[in-house]
XYZ file of C-alpha atoms in Angstrom:
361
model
C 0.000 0.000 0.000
C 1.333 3.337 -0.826
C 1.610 5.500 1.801
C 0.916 9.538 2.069
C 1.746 11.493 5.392
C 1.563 15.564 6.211
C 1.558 17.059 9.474
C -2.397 16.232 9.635
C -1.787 12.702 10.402
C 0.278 13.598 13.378
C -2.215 16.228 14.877
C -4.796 13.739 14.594
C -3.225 10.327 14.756
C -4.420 9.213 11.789
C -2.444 7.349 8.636
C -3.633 9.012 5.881
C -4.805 12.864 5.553
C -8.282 12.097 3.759
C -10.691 13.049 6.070
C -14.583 11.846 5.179
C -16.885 14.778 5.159
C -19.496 15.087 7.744
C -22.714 14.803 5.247
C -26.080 14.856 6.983
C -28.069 11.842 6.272
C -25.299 10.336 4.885
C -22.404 9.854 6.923
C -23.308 7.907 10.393
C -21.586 4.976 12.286
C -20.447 2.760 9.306
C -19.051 5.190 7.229
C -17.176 6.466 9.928
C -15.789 3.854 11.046
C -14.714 2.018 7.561
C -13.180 5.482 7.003
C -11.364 5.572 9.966
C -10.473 1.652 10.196
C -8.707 2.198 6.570
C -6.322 4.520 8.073
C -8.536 8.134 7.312
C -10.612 10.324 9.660
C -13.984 8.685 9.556
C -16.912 11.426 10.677
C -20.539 11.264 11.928
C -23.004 13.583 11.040
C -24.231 15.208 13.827
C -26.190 18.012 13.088
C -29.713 17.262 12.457
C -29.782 13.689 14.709
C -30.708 13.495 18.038
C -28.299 13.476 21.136
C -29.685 9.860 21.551
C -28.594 9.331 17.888
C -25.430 10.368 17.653
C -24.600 8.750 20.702
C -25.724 5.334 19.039
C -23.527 6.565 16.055
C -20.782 6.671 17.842
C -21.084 3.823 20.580
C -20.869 1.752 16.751
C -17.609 3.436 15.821
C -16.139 2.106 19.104
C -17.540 -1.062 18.620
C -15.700 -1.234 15.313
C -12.603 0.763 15.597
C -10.464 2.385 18.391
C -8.835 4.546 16.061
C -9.439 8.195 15.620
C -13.656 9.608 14.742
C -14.820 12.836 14.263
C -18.153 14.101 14.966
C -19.494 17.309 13.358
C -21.707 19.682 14.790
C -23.541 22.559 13.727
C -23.409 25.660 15.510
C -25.546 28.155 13.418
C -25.471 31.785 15.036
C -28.424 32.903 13.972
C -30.636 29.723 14.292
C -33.691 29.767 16.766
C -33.763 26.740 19.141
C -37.958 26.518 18.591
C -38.866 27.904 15.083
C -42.214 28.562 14.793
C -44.054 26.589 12.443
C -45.083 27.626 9.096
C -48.835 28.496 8.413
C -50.338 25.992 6.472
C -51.572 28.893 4.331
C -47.784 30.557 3.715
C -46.979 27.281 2.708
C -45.075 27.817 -1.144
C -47.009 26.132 -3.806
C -43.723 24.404 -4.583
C -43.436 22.629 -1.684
C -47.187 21.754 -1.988
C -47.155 20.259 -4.983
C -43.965 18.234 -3.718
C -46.158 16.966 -1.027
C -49.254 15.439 -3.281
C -46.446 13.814 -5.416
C -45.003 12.086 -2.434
C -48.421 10.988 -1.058
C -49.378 9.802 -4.501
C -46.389 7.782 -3.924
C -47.648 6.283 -0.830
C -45.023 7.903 1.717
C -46.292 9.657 4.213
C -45.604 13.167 5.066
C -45.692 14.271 8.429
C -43.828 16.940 10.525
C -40.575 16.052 11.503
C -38.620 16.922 14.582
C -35.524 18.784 13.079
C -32.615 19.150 15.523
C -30.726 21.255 13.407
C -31.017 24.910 14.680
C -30.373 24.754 18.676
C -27.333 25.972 20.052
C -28.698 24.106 23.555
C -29.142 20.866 21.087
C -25.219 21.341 20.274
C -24.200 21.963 23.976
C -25.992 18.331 24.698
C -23.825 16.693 21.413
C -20.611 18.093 22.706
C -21.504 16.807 26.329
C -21.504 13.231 24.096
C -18.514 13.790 22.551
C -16.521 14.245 25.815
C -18.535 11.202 27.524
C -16.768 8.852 25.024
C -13.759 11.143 23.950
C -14.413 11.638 20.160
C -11.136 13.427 19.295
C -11.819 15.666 16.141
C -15.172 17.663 16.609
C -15.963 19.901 13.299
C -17.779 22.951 13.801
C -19.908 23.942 10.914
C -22.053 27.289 10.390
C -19.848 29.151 12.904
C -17.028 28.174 15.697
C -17.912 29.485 18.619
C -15.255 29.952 21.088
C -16.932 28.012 24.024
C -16.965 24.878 21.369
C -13.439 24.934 21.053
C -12.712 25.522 24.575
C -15.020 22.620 25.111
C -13.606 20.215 22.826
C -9.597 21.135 24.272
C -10.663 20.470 27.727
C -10.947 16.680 27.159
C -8.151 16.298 24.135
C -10.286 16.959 21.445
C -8.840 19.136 18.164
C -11.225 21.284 16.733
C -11.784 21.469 12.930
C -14.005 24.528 11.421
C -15.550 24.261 8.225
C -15.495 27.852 6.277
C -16.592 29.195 2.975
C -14.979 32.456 2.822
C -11.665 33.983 3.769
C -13.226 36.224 6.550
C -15.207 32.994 7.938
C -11.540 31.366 8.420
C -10.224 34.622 10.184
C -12.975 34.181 12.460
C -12.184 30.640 13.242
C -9.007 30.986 13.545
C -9.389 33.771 16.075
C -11.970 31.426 18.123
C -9.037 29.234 18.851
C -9.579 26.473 15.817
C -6.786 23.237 15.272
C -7.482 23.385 11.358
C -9.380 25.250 9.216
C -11.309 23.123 5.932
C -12.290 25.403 3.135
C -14.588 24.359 1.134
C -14.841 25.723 -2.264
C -18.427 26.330 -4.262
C -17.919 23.340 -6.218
C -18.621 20.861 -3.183
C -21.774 19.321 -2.489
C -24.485 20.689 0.285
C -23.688 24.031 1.966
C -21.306 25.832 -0.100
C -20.542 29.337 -0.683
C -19.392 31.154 -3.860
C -15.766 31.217 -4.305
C -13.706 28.315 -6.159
C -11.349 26.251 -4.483
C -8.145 26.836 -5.752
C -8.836 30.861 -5.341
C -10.223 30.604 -1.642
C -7.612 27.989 -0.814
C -5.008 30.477 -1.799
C -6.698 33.167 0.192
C -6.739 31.665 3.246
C -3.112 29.936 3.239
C -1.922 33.560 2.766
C -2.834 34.415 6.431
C -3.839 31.194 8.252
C -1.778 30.357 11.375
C -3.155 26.951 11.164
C -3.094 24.172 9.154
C -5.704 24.091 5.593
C -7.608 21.656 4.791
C -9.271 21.608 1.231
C -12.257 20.776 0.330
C -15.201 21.075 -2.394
C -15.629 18.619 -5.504
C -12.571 16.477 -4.739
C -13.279 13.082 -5.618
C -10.240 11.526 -7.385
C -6.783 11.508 -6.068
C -5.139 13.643 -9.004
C -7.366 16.626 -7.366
C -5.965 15.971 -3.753
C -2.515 16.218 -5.310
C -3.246 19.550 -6.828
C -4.272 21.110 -3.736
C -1.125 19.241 -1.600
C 1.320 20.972 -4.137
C -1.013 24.076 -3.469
C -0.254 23.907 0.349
C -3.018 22.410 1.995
C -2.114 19.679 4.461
C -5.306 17.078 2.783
C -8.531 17.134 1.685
C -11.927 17.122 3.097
C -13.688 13.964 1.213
C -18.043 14.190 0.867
C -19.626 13.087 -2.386
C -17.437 10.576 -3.529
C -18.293 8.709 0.014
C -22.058 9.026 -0.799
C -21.066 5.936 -3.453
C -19.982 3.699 -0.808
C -21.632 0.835 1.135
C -21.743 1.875 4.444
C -22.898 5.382 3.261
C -27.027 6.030 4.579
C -28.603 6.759 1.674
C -30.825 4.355 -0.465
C -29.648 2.661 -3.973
C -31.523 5.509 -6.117
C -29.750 8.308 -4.494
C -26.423 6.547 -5.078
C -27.584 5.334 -8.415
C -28.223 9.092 -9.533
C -24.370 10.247 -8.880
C -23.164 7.402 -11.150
C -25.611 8.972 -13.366
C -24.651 12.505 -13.418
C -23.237 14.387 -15.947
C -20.526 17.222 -15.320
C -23.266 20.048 -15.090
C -26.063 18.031 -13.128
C -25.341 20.008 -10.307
C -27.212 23.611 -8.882
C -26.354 25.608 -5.973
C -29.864 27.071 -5.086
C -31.750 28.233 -1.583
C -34.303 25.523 -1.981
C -33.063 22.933 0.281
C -33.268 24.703 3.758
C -32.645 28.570 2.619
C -29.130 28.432 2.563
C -27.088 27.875 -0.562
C -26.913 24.023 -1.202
C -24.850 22.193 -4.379
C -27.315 19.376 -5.417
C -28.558 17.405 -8.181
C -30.665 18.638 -10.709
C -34.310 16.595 -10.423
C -38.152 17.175 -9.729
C -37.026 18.487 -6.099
C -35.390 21.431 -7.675
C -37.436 21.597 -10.798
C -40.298 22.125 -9.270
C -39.189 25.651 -8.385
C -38.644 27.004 -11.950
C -40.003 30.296 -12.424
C -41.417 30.450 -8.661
C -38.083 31.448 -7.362
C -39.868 34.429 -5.325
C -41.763 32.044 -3.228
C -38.598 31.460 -1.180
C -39.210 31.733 3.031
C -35.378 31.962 3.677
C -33.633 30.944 6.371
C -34.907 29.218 8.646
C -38.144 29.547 7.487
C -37.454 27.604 4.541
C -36.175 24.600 6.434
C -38.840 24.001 8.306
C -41.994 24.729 5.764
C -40.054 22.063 3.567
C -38.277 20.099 6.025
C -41.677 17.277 6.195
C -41.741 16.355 2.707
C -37.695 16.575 2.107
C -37.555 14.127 5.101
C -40.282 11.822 4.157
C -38.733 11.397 0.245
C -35.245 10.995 1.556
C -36.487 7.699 3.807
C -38.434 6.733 1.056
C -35.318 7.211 -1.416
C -37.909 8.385 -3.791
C -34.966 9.362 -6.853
C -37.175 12.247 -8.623
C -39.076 14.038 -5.261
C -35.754 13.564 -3.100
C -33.139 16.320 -2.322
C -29.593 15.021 -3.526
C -27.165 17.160 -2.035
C -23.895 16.179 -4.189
C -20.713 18.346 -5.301
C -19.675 18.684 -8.751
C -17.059 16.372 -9.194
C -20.305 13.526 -9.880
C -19.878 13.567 -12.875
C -16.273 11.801 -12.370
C -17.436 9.081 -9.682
C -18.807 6.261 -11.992
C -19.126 3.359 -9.365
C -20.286 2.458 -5.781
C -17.525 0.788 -3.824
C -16.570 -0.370 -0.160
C -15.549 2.840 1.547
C -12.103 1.401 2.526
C -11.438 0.333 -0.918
C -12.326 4.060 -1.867
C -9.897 5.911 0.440
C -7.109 3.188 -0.356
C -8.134 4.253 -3.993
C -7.697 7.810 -3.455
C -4.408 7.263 -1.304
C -2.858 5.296 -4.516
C -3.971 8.003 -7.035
C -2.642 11.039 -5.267
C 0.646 9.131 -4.910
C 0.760 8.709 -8.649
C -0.162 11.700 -9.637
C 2.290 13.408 -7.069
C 5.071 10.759 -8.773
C 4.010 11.896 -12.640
C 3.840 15.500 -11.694
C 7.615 15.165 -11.282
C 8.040 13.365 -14.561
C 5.975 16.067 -16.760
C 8.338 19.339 -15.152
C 11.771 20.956 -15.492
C 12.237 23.243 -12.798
C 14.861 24.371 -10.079
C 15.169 26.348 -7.116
C-alpha cells in the first residue's frame, strides 16, 4: 500500500490525511468507522440527529474501531432553538405540490422533529462527545469559542468548516486546530468562491493548518491542492457511493448517473445555498423562485416532505445534495477500498507531476 503522510496525520493520529466529510443523512456509524479503520478520519453527522442518535452513532464506531472519529456539529449563530411553524396557508405552492407527489407515492408526510437549529441541542452533542472522547469535533455554520474551549478540555482538536476567507479569520481567532475550506464546487452548503482561489486566500494568512475541500473526488485533485499547500482534503460526495454510506440505492444510483453540469447551488433545500442534483425536487421551483421563506423559514416549511422522500429514497421528489465532481465518480464501492483508492492516485499523480516538469530552485 502506498503510503501519504503531512503534518495532519500527526495532529490527529491518523495514517492518511483524507478526512470523510461530515454529510447529513449520509455519513453515520459505518461510514465512519470504515473510514477511519482504513487509516482516514472517519466522521458522523451530527447536526440534524438526536443526542440519543449520535450517541448510538458513535457507541458503533467504538464497537468497530479504536482509532481516531470525528463528529461534526452545527453551531448556526443565527438559528432559533424553537422555530415557529409555518402556516399551512404561507406554505409555497412548490413545496405543496412536492407533497401530493409524495403521497401519490404512498409515503407519508408528516412533521418532523428537526434538531438542526439549537445551540442548547449542540451543547448536549458536545456533552456526548466528551462522555466517550471523540477526538476531532468539526464545527460547521460558525465556531464558537466556548466549542473549542469545550472540545480542548478533554483532548479533542477542533476542525471549522469555512466558505470564505473572513469565515476562516474568524475561526481561527476562536481558537480552531485546522481550518477546511470548502470551495463552491462541493456538495451541500457551499458558498461562492472556487477552491483553488479561496484555498489560496486563506493559506496567505492562516496560522493553522488548511484543509481543502469542495468537488474532490479523485486523487489527481488531492494532489493539486497538496502541491497548493493544503495539508489534505476534506472527502463528501465521492463517500455518498460507498456501502456503508445512509442513503438508499436511487440516491447513489443518480451520482453514477450525473453528468458534469447536473449540479445547482440554489436556496431551496433549507434557505441556505446548497450544491445538489438537478431533479423534480429542484425543478419544481422554476419560475417560482420568489416564493422562497429563507432561512430558517425555509427549512422548516419544507423540512416534512424533504424528510419523508429521503427515507423513502424516492430518486425524482428527493433532495440530492452532491458536489460537482459527480460527474467523475462512476461506481459504488466499499468505503475502505475508496480511500485506499484515493491514497494510490494522489501518490501517482504526485510521482508523474515530477516526470511532466523541469524546474529548479
Amino acid at each position: 500500500m502506498a503510503t501519504l503522510k503531512t503534518e495532519l496525520c500527526d495532529l490527529f493520529g491518523i495514517e492518511y490525511p483524507i478526512l470523510q466529510a461530515g454529510m447529513g443523512g449520509v455519513a453515520f456509524g459505518p461510514l465512519a468507522a470504515a473510514v477511519s479503520k482504513a487509516g482516514g478520519l472517519g466522521t458522523i453527522a451530527a447536526i440534524s440527529p438526536s443526542p440519543e442518535r449520535v450517541e448510538e452513532e458513535i457507541k458503533l464506531v467504538r464497537s468497530i474501531t479504536d482509532k481516531p472519529v470525528c463528529v461534526d456539529i452545527g453551531f448556526p449563530p443565527r438559528a432559533p432553538q424553537n422555530p415557529e411553524p409555518v402556516p399551512a396557508d404561507e406554505i409555497p405552492d412548490p413545496i405543496r405540490e412536492l407533497e401530493e407527489e409524495v403521497r401519490g407515492l404512498g409515503v407519508d408526510v408528516k412533521a418532523v422533529d428537526d434538531k438542526a437549529m439549537g445551540i442548547e441541542d449542540a451543547k448536549a452533542k458536545m456533552a456526548i462527545c466528551e462522555k466517550y472522547g471523540v477526538e476531532v469535533i468539526a464545527c460547521a455554520l460558525g465556531t464558537p469559542e466556548w466549542a473549542v474551549e469545550h472540545a480542548h478540555s478533554w483532548g479533542a482538536k477542533t476542525i471549522s468548516m469555512v466558505g470564505r476567507a473572513s469565515h476562516a479569520k474568524r475561526a481561527i481567532a476562536s481558537g480552531t486546530d485546522v481550518v477546511v475550506v470548502q470551495g463552491t464546487e462541493g456538495g451541500g452548503h457551499t458558498g461562492d468562491v472556487g477552491l483553488i482561489t479561496l484555498l489560496q486566500e486563506v493559506l496567505d494568512f492562516s496560522t493553522v493548518p488548511v484543509v481543502a475541500a469542495g468537488g474532490l473526488v479523485t486523487g489527481a485533485q488531492i494532489a493539486a491542492v497538496l502541491t497548493q499547500g493544503a495539508v489534505g482534503a476534506w472527502v463528501g460526495t465521492r463517500f455518498i457511493n460507498t456501502d456503508e454510506s445512509s442513503v438508499g440505492r436511487n440516491y447513489k444510483e443518480s451520482i453514477v448517473e450525473a453528468d458534469h453540469d447536473t449540479t445547482i447551488r440554489s436556496l431551496i433545500f433549507d434557505g441556505l445555498y446548497v450544491r445538489q442534483l438537478q431533479n423534480r425536487f429542484t425543478d419544481v421551483w422554476a419560475g417560482r423562485e420568489d416564493q422562497l421563506l429563507g432561512y430558517p423559514r425555509q427549512r422548516v416549511a419544507i423540512s416534512p416532505v424533504r424528510f419523508a422522500a429521503a427515507a423513502a429514497d424516492l430518486k425524482d421528489q428527493q433532495a440530492l445534495p452532491a458536489g460537482q465532481g459527480s460527474g467523475l465518480i462512476r461506481d459504488i464501492s466499499p468505503a475502505g477500498e475508496v480511500l485506499d483508492r484515493l491514497v494510490a492516485e494522489t501518490v501517482t499523480a504526485l510521482d508523474e507531476a515530477k516526470k511532466r516538469f523541469e524546474y529548479s530552485a
